[in-house]
Amino acid sequence: MTKAQDILALSGGVGGAKLALGLADILVPGQLHVVANTGDDFRHLGLHISPDIDTLLYTLSERANPVQGWGLEGETWNTMAALEQLGAETWFRLGDRDMATHLWRTQRLHAGLRLSACTAELATRLGVASHVYPMTDDQVSTTVHSDRGDLPFQHYFVRHQCEPVVTGFSFDGISAAHPNRELMRLLQRKAFGTIVICPSNPFVSVDPILQLPGLWLALRESPAPVVVVSPIVAGLAIKGPAAKMMAELGMEVSALEVARHYCRRYPGLMDRFVIDDSDATMAGAIRDLGVDVAVTSTVMKSRADKQALARFVLQRDGG
Amino acid sequence: MTKAQDILALSGGVGGAKLALGLADILVPGQLHVVANTGDDFRHLGLHISPDIDTLLYTLSERANPVQGWGLEGETWNTMAALEQLGAETWFRLGDRDMATHLWRTQRLHAGLRLSACTAELATRLGVASHVYPMTDDQVSTTVHSDRGDLPFQHYFVRHQCEPVVTGFSFDGISAAHPNRELMRLLQRKAFGTIVICPSNPFVSVDPILQLPGLWLALRESPAPVVVVSPIVAGLAIKGPAAKMMAELGMEVSALEVARHYCRRYPGLMDRFVIDDSDATMAGAIRDLGVDVAVTSTVMKSRADKQALARFVLQRDGG
């Protein structure tokens, strides 16, 4: 049923969603499968919020807000304004249209639906042809260990604007969590032609996915090559705190160090590492880690950039 | 602590809230205590919605929408529009600003707060000086028995626009429910100078309050006179389905019949019945039921109308 050339992508939020959109654009509808990090999920105002799933669904349905980089285009903020008048917590901004997603999902989850089923239904209702999976239906919560103590991810990321100095991360609940069943089933069936790890944050977006029991080994055992796109370009993170985290963890802030991270934690997983032209001088050192290196422009500004990187990653332009 | 002349009002939604506003206007801040029907409360989209409490709080804080008669002034509907796009239930319209109230309340209730404590806190946050109490902290759910079967109140009222022909009502959970504690405490202390039953729907707004175990007897035992304002004027309900219900239940649609309803169900409770000038000819027949009758203009269009009726009800203009 599933064609051999289906593509699997592992993604966090904004950065990963960009490449996912590029991949969806160049593939046949339904050929792309995206596994989203859910370590950032949390309950807020009584709502179940899945930031990375939503960013993926909004991006893939072309509803994403291109300016703020999260949330919906043409959003309004009247519920937040009224919550502010009530003296409620408003550090996590929920737009009025976005609210519908959280209300809908929370209600479905209360009714007993699994997050994966909610996500599939939401994708259908938003007109997303790609398959989007939460990494697990179980609760896994990313905690950021920092100089201000242990912070739930969204408190670190949004409330404190990534200001605390990080010392490490933990993914509460992960050892008891089951990776997404459909994903594991597809991996067993060798359904994928390529497995792409999007240029998402290695520590808080990709690690939670890969560290689910059995998941990274299943990816390694899969005959599909695993291609990682570096989220670090010229020593900077395109989006988010990845570079800041690396510096605070005492790591060199470079694509090479990202490659080392993946090789160290998941030996034998990565087949090819895609770096930006500006990091071409690191190619040799990365090859010394035992992985192929491919060099291209990895910065995705336009829709064409996204599609070009997607083609390159899938070696559809001979890259 | 409580002054002898504090006033208690029993109220449903819009009609009752109008008189409550008039009462609040002519009293010292904090002197008015309003008990709201919560038989209309329901869960919708995962939110705890208390329509009558909200109508009272929005009216008393001068936030009510004067045109549609419910909800907030200057409301927007962007969450509803997005829910509609998701194919969610949208028959119960929740405005974006109003949503903040439901989110806030639902979260507070989940945190373990009682509805009465939520309501008091919400009143404070909205700047309402009057005391607003839910009739009970327990769940009581009004069911409308009709030619289309048993309908939860909001399904009858909003979803089916009061179209089904009613045959009766029940208040699920009422026999195990405790009347609001603060109210019972104040009644025991003989804190009230007058008890006003607002011109609310007798069957679905006032009956659920009065039928809470021990409540109407405590009102009857109170030394304060109980004054009922007729919701039926010249054979019509000013607002809502009261007249339609009476006709469907085989009752005469008149202020006299409302008086009979209260005398039959709650013997000895009502001391005075306030009817509109247009129903003056019924005064004799109502007096024959053993209650005082007071005749005035009971239709509240302007703010001055509300205040004038409030003064009349409290006999502050010698009415």
Tab-separated table of N, CA, C and O in Angstrom, chain A residues 43-47 63 72 75-76 78-83 85-89 95-101 103-104 106-107 110 122 125-126, chain B residues 43-47 63 72 75-76 78-83 85-89 95-101 103-104 106-107 110 122 125-126:
chain	number	residue	atom	x	y	z
A	43	ARG	N	-0.069	21.719	29.151
A	43	ARG	CA	-1.430	22.190	29.432
A	43	ARG	C	-1.328	23.628	29.885
A	43	ARG	O	-0.528	23.974	30.744
A	44	HIS	N	-2.161	24.443	29.291
A	44	HIS	CA	-2.158	25.854	29.649
A	44	HIS	C	-3.581	26.348	29.537
A	44	HIS	O	-4.269	26.062	28.537
A	45	LEU	N	-4.035	27.039	30.556
A	45	LEU	CA	-5.433	27.501	30.598
A	45	LEU	C	-6.394	26.333	30.402
A	45	LEU	O	-7.481	26.499	29.835
A	46	GLY	N	-5.955	25.157	30.879
A	46	GLY	CA	-6.826	23.984	30.763
A	46	GLY	C	-6.828	23.349	29.384
A	46	GLY	O	-7.576	22.413	29.134
A	47	LEU	N	-5.987	23.868	28.492
A	47	LEU	CA	-5.974	23.364	27.114
A	47	LEU	C	-4.732	22.517	26.868
A	47	LEU	O	-3.657	22.806	27.407
A	63	ARG	N	-1.214	28.101	6.439
A	63	ARG	CA	-1.903	29.036	7.324
A	63	ARG	C	-0.931	29.738	8.277
A	63	ARG	O	-1.335	30.564	9.084
A	72	LEU	N	-0.929	31.589	13.513
A	72	LEU	CA	-1.676	31.688	12.258
A	72	LEU	C	-1.577	33.072	11.633
A	72	LEU	O	-1.468	34.082	12.324
A	75	GLU	N	-4.039	36.555	12.480
A	75	GLU	CA	-4.544	36.213	13.812
A	75	GLU	C	-5.023	37.464	14.544
A	75	GLU	O	-4.558	38.570	14.297
A	76	THR	N	-5.957	37.267	15.484
A	76	THR	CA	-6.390	38.337	16.387
A	76	THR	C	-6.185	37.858	17.819
A	76	THR	O	-5.982	36.663	18.056
A	78	ASN	N	-8.087	38.802	20.871
A	78	ASN	CA	-9.109	39.360	21.761
A	78	ASN	C	-9.325	38.537	23.021
A	78	ASN	O	-9.613	39.088	24.077
A	79	THR	N	-9.193	37.208	22.918
A	79	THR	CA	-9.309	36.399	24.133
A	79	THR	C	-8.152	36.735	25.083
A	79	THR	O	-8.351	36.879	26.294
A	80	MET	N	-6.947	36.886	24.524
A	80	MET	CA	-5.794	37.228	25.365
A	80	MET	C	-6.006	38.566	26.065
A	80	MET	O	-5.677	38.727	27.239
A	81	ALA	N	-6.548	39.532	25.328
A	81	ALA	CA	-6.788	40.853	25.926
A	81	ALA	C	-7.767	40.733	27.085
A	81	ALA	O	-7.581	41.347	28.146
A	82	ALA	N	-8.806	39.911	26.902
A	82	ALA	CA	-9.801	39.740	27.966
A	82	ALA	C	-9.202	38.958	29.137
A	82	ALA	O	-9.495	39.238	30.301
A	83	LEU	N	-8.351	37.989	28.839
A	83	LEU	CA	-7.680	37.248	29.917
A	83	LEU	C	-6.775	38.187	30.711
A	83	LEU	O	-6.671	38.090	31.932
A	85	GLN	N	-7.266	41.348	31.163
A	85	GLN	CA	-8.151	42.142	32.030
A	85	GLN	C	-8.556	41.353	33.273
A	85	GLN	O	-8.803	41.927	34.326
A	86	LEU	N	-8.665	40.026	33.115
A	86	LEU	CA	-9.035	39.191	34.259
A	86	LEU	C	-7.833	38.903	35.163
A	86	LEU	O	-7.978	38.249	36.190
A	87	GLY	N	-6.664	39.350	34.731
A	87	GLY	CA	-5.467	39.085	35.528
A	87	GLY	C	-4.963	37.666	35.383
A	87	GLY	O	-4.251	37.162	36.249
A	88	ALA	N	-5.341	36.994	34.294
A	88	ALA	CA	-4.903	35.618	34.062
A	88	ALA	C	-3.497	35.615	33.461
A	88	ALA	O	-2.984	36.655	33.054
A	89	GLU	N	-2.893	34.434	33.430
A	89	GLU	CA	-1.562	34.297	32.838
A	89	GLU	C	-1.634	34.534	31.330
A	89	GLU	O	-2.409	33.869	30.642
A	95	GLY	N	-3.676	32.963	20.037
A	95	GLY	CA	-4.538	33.768	19.177
A	95	GLY	C	-5.959	33.226	19.150
A	95	GLY	O	-6.209	32.076	19.521
A	96	ASP	N	-6.889	34.059	18.700
A	96	ASP	CA	-8.306	33.670	18.708
A	96	ASP	C	-8.579	32.504	17.756
A	96	ASP	O	-9.361	31.614	18.073
A	97	ARG	N	-7.933	32.515	16.597
A	97	ARG	CA	-8.155	31.414	15.639
A	97	ARG	C	-7.438	30.150	16.094
A	97	ARG	O	-7.977	29.040	16.042
A	98	ASP	N	-6.216	30.336	16.547
A	98	ASP	CA	-5.408	29.243	17.081
A	98	ASP	C	-6.150	28.558	18.236
A	98	ASP	O	-6.092	27.331	18.391
A	99	MET	N	-6.864	29.351	19.030
A	99	MET	CA	-7.615	28.825	20.179
A	99	MET	C	-8.543	27.689	19.751
A	99	MET	O	-8.743	26.722	20.498
A	100	ALA	N	-9.118	27.821	18.573
A	100	ALA	CA	-10.050	26.794	18.089
A	100	ALA	C	-9.354	25.433	18.031
A	100	ALA	O	-9.930	24.410	18.410
A	101	THR	N	-8.112	25.426	17.573
A	101	THR	CA	-7.343	24.179	17.493
A	101	THR	C	-7.180	23.554	18.876
A	101	THR	O	-7.380	22.352	19.054
A	103	LEU	N	-8.947	24.137	21.650
A	103	LEU	CA	-10.249	23.725	22.190
A	103	LEU	C	-10.662	22.396	21.577
A	103	LEU	O	-11.100	21.476	22.259
A	104	TRP	N	-10.524	22.323	20.274
A	104	TRP	CA	-10.946	21.129	19.544
A	104	TRP	C	-10.140	19.913	20.008
A	104	TRP	O	-10.684	18.863	20.321
A	106	THR	N	-8.315	19.505	22.793
A	106	THR	CA	-8.522	19.191	24.208
A	106	THR	C	-9.821	18.417	24.395
A	106	THR	O	-9.869	17.431	25.136
A	107	GLN	N	-10.849	18.851	23.686
A	107	GLN	CA	-12.140	18.172	23.788
A	107	GLN	C	-12.040	16.741	23.266
A	107	GLN	O	-12.559	15.810	23.876
A	110	HIS	N	-10.177	14.621	25.760
A	110	HIS	CA	-11.058	14.304	26.891
A	110	HIS	C	-12.052	13.223	26.522
A	110	HIS	O	-12.459	12.427	27.355
A	122	LEU	N	-7.226	16.363	12.598
A	122	LEU	CA	-6.977	17.796	12.429
A	122	LEU	C	-6.309	18.064	11.071
A	122	LEU	O	-6.666	19.016	10.367
A	125	ARG	N	-8.911	17.897	8.459
A	125	ARG	CA	-9.801	19.056	8.480
A	125	ARG	C	-9.124	20.322	7.984
A	125	ARG	O	-9.772	21.223	7.470
A	126	LEU	N	-7.802	20.386	8.157
A	126	LEU	CA	-7.064	21.554	7.675
A	126	LEU	C	-6.602	21.365	6.224
A	126	LEU	O	-5.977	22.246	5.649
B	43	ARG	N	-21.221	21.941	30.082
B	43	ARG	CA	-19.871	21.857	29.520
B	43	ARG	C	-19.991	21.866	28.010
B	43	ARG	O	-20.787	21.125	27.432
B	44	HIS	N	-19.192	22.693	27.386
B	44	HIS	CA	-19.232	22.788	25.930
B	44	HIS	C	-17.817	23.086	25.464
B	44	HIS	O	-17.151	23.963	26.035
B	45	LEU	N	-17.352	22.343	24.490
B	45	LEU	CA	-15.977	22.477	24.004
B	45	LEU	C	-14.980	22.330	25.158
B	45	LEU	O	-13.918	22.952	25.153
B	46	GLY	N	-15.370	21.517	26.154
B	46	GLY	CA	-14.479	21.293	27.285
B	46	GLY	C	-14.490	22.409	28.318
B	46	GLY	O	-13.719	22.374	29.274
B	47	LEU	N	-15.355	23.395	28.119
B	47	LEU	CA	-15.394	24.547	29.016
B	47	LEU	C	-16.616	24.484	29.922
B	47	LEU	O	-17.682	24.020	29.503
B	63	ARG	N	-20.693	45.563	30.946
B	63	ARG	CA	-20.014	45.026	29.772
B	63	ARG	C	-20.981	44.320	28.821
B	63	ARG	O	-20.575	43.804	27.789
B	72	LEU	N	-20.938	39.892	25.459
B	72	LEU	CA	-20.224	41.130	25.730
B	72	LEU	C	-20.362	42.148	24.607
B	72	LEU	O	-20.499	41.790	23.439
B	75	GLU	N	-17.988	42.475	20.988
B	75	GLU	CA	-17.454	41.121	20.896
B	75	GLU	C	-16.998	40.803	19.461
B	75	GLU	O	-17.482	41.380	18.500
B	76	THR	N	-16.029	39.880	19.347
B	76	THR	CA	-15.615	39.362	18.037
B	76	THR	C	-15.780	37.843	18.063
B	76	THR	O	-15.949	37.245	19.123
B	78	ASN	N	-13.822	35.286	16.207
B	78	ASN	CA	-12.803	34.637	15.377
B	78	ASN	C	-12.538	33.189	15.768
B	78	ASN	O	-12.255	32.357	14.907
B	79	THR	N	-12.631	32.870	17.062
B	79	THR	CA	-12.479	31.465	17.455
B	79	THR	C	-13.626	30.643	16.864
B	79	THR	O	-13.406	29.539	16.344
B	80	MET	N	-14.846	31.184	16.915
B	80	MET	CA	-15.990	30.456	16.357
B	80	MET	C	-15.799	30.200	14.862
B	80	MET	O	-16.119	29.128	14.360
B	81	ALA	N	-15.305	31.215	14.165
B	81	ALA	CA	-15.091	31.061	12.724
B	81	ALA	C	-14.086	29.939	12.459
B	81	ALA	O	-14.275	29.118	11.551
B	82	ALA	N	-13.030	29.891	13.270
B	82	ALA	CA	-12.013	28.847	13.088
B	82	ALA	C	-12.566	27.477	13.485
B	82	ALA	O	-12.256	26.466	12.852
B	83	LEU	N	-13.393	27.444	14.524
B	83	LEU	CA	-14.023	26.172	14.919
B	83	LEU	C	-14.941	25.683	13.797
B	83	LEU	O	-15.020	24.484	13.529
B	85	GLN	N	-14.532	26.227	10.654
B	85	GLN	CA	-13.656	25.671	9.612
B	85	GLN	C	-13.190	24.262	9.967
B	85	GLN	O	-12.961	23.441	9.089
B	86	LEU	N	-13.046	24.014	11.272
B	86	LEU	CA	-12.628	22.673	11.711
B	86	LEU	C	-13.802	21.698	11.736
B	86	LEU	O	-13.620	20.517	12.027
B	87	GLY	N	-15.000	22.209	11.466
B	87	GLY	CA	-16.169	21.335	11.498
B	87	GLY	C	-16.636	21.031	12.908
B	87	GLY	O	-17.327	20.048	13.149
B	88	ALA	N	-16.253	21.878	13.867
B	88	ALA	CA	-16.670	21.667	15.261
B	88	ALA	C	-18.088	22.198	15.471
B	88	ALA	O	-18.634	22.888	14.612
B	89	GLU	N	-18.651	21.846	16.621
B	89	GLU	CA	-19.993	22.334	16.961
B	89	GLU	C	-19.955	23.841	17.186
B	89	GLU	O	-19.191	24.322	18.012
B	95	GLY	N	-18.096	34.159	22.093
B	95	GLY	CA	-17.276	35.254	21.573
B	95	GLY	C	-15.844	35.149	22.069
B	95	GLY	O	-15.552	34.453	23.044
B	96	ASP	N	-14.949	35.846	21.391
B	96	ASP	CA	-13.523	35.761	21.737
B	96	ASP	C	-13.245	36.313	23.136
B	96	ASP	O	-12.418	35.758	23.864
B	97	ARG	N	-13.902	37.413	23.477
B	97	ARG	CA	-13.666	37.986	24.823
B	97	ARG	C	-14.343	37.142	25.894
B	97	ARG	O	-13.772	36.874	26.951
B	98	ASP	N	-15.566	36.745	25.600
B	98	ASP	CA	-16.326	35.877	26.497
B	98	ASP	C	-15.540	34.587	26.775
B	98	ASP	O	-15.556	34.062	27.894
B	99	MET	N	-14.833	34.097	25.777
B	99	MET	CA	-14.044	32.867	25.910
B	99	MET	C	-13.087	32.945	27.100
B	99	MET	O	-12.856	31.950	27.798
B	100	ALA	N	-12.539	34.131	27.317
B	100	ALA	CA	-11.597	34.304	28.430
B	100	ALA	C	-12.265	33.922	29.750
B	100	ALA	O	-11.650	33.260	30.598
B	101	THR	N	-13.510	34.324	29.918
B	101	THR	CA	-14.249	33.998	31.150
B	101	THR	C	-14.364	32.485	31.320
B	101	THR	O	-14.123	31.950	32.401
B	103	LEU	N	-12.556	30.063	29.886
B	103	LEU	CA	-11.237	29.457	30.095
B	103	LEU	C	-10.792	29.659	31.537
B	103	LEU	O	-10.327	28.733	32.203
B	104	TRP	N	-10.949	30.869	31.999
B	104	TRP	CA	-10.524	31.212	33.361
B	104	TRP	C	-11.286	30.379	34.385
B	104	TRP	O	-10.703	29.778	35.279
B	106	THR	N	-13.025	27.555	33.958
B	106	THR	CA	-12.786	26.120	33.825
B	106	THR	C	-11.473	25.724	34.474
B	106	THR	O	-11.383	24.720	35.184
B	107	GLN	N	-10.468	26.549	34.259
B	107	GLN	CA	-9.159	26.289	34.853
B	107	GLN	C	-9.229	26.350	36.375
B	107	GLN	O	-8.665	25.509	37.066
B	110	HIS	N	-10.975	23.271	37.677
B	110	HIS	CA	-10.070	22.125	37.609
B	110	HIS	C	-9.050	22.171	38.739
B	110	HIS	O	-8.602	21.143	39.231
B	122	LEU	N	-14.253	36.267	40.105
B	122	LEU	CA	-14.546	36.860	38.797
B	122	LEU	C	-15.239	38.205	38.969
B	122	LEU	O	-14.924	39.181	38.270
B	125	ARG	N	-12.703	40.722	39.893
B	125	ARG	CA	-11.847	41.071	38.757
B	125	ARG	C	-12.568	41.915	37.718
B	125	ARG	O	-11.952	42.702	36.995
B	126	LEU	N	-13.886	41.733	37.634
B	126	LEU	CA	-14.666	42.533	36.684
B	126	LEU	C	-15.146	43.843	37.322
B	126	LEU	O	-15.816	44.638	36.681
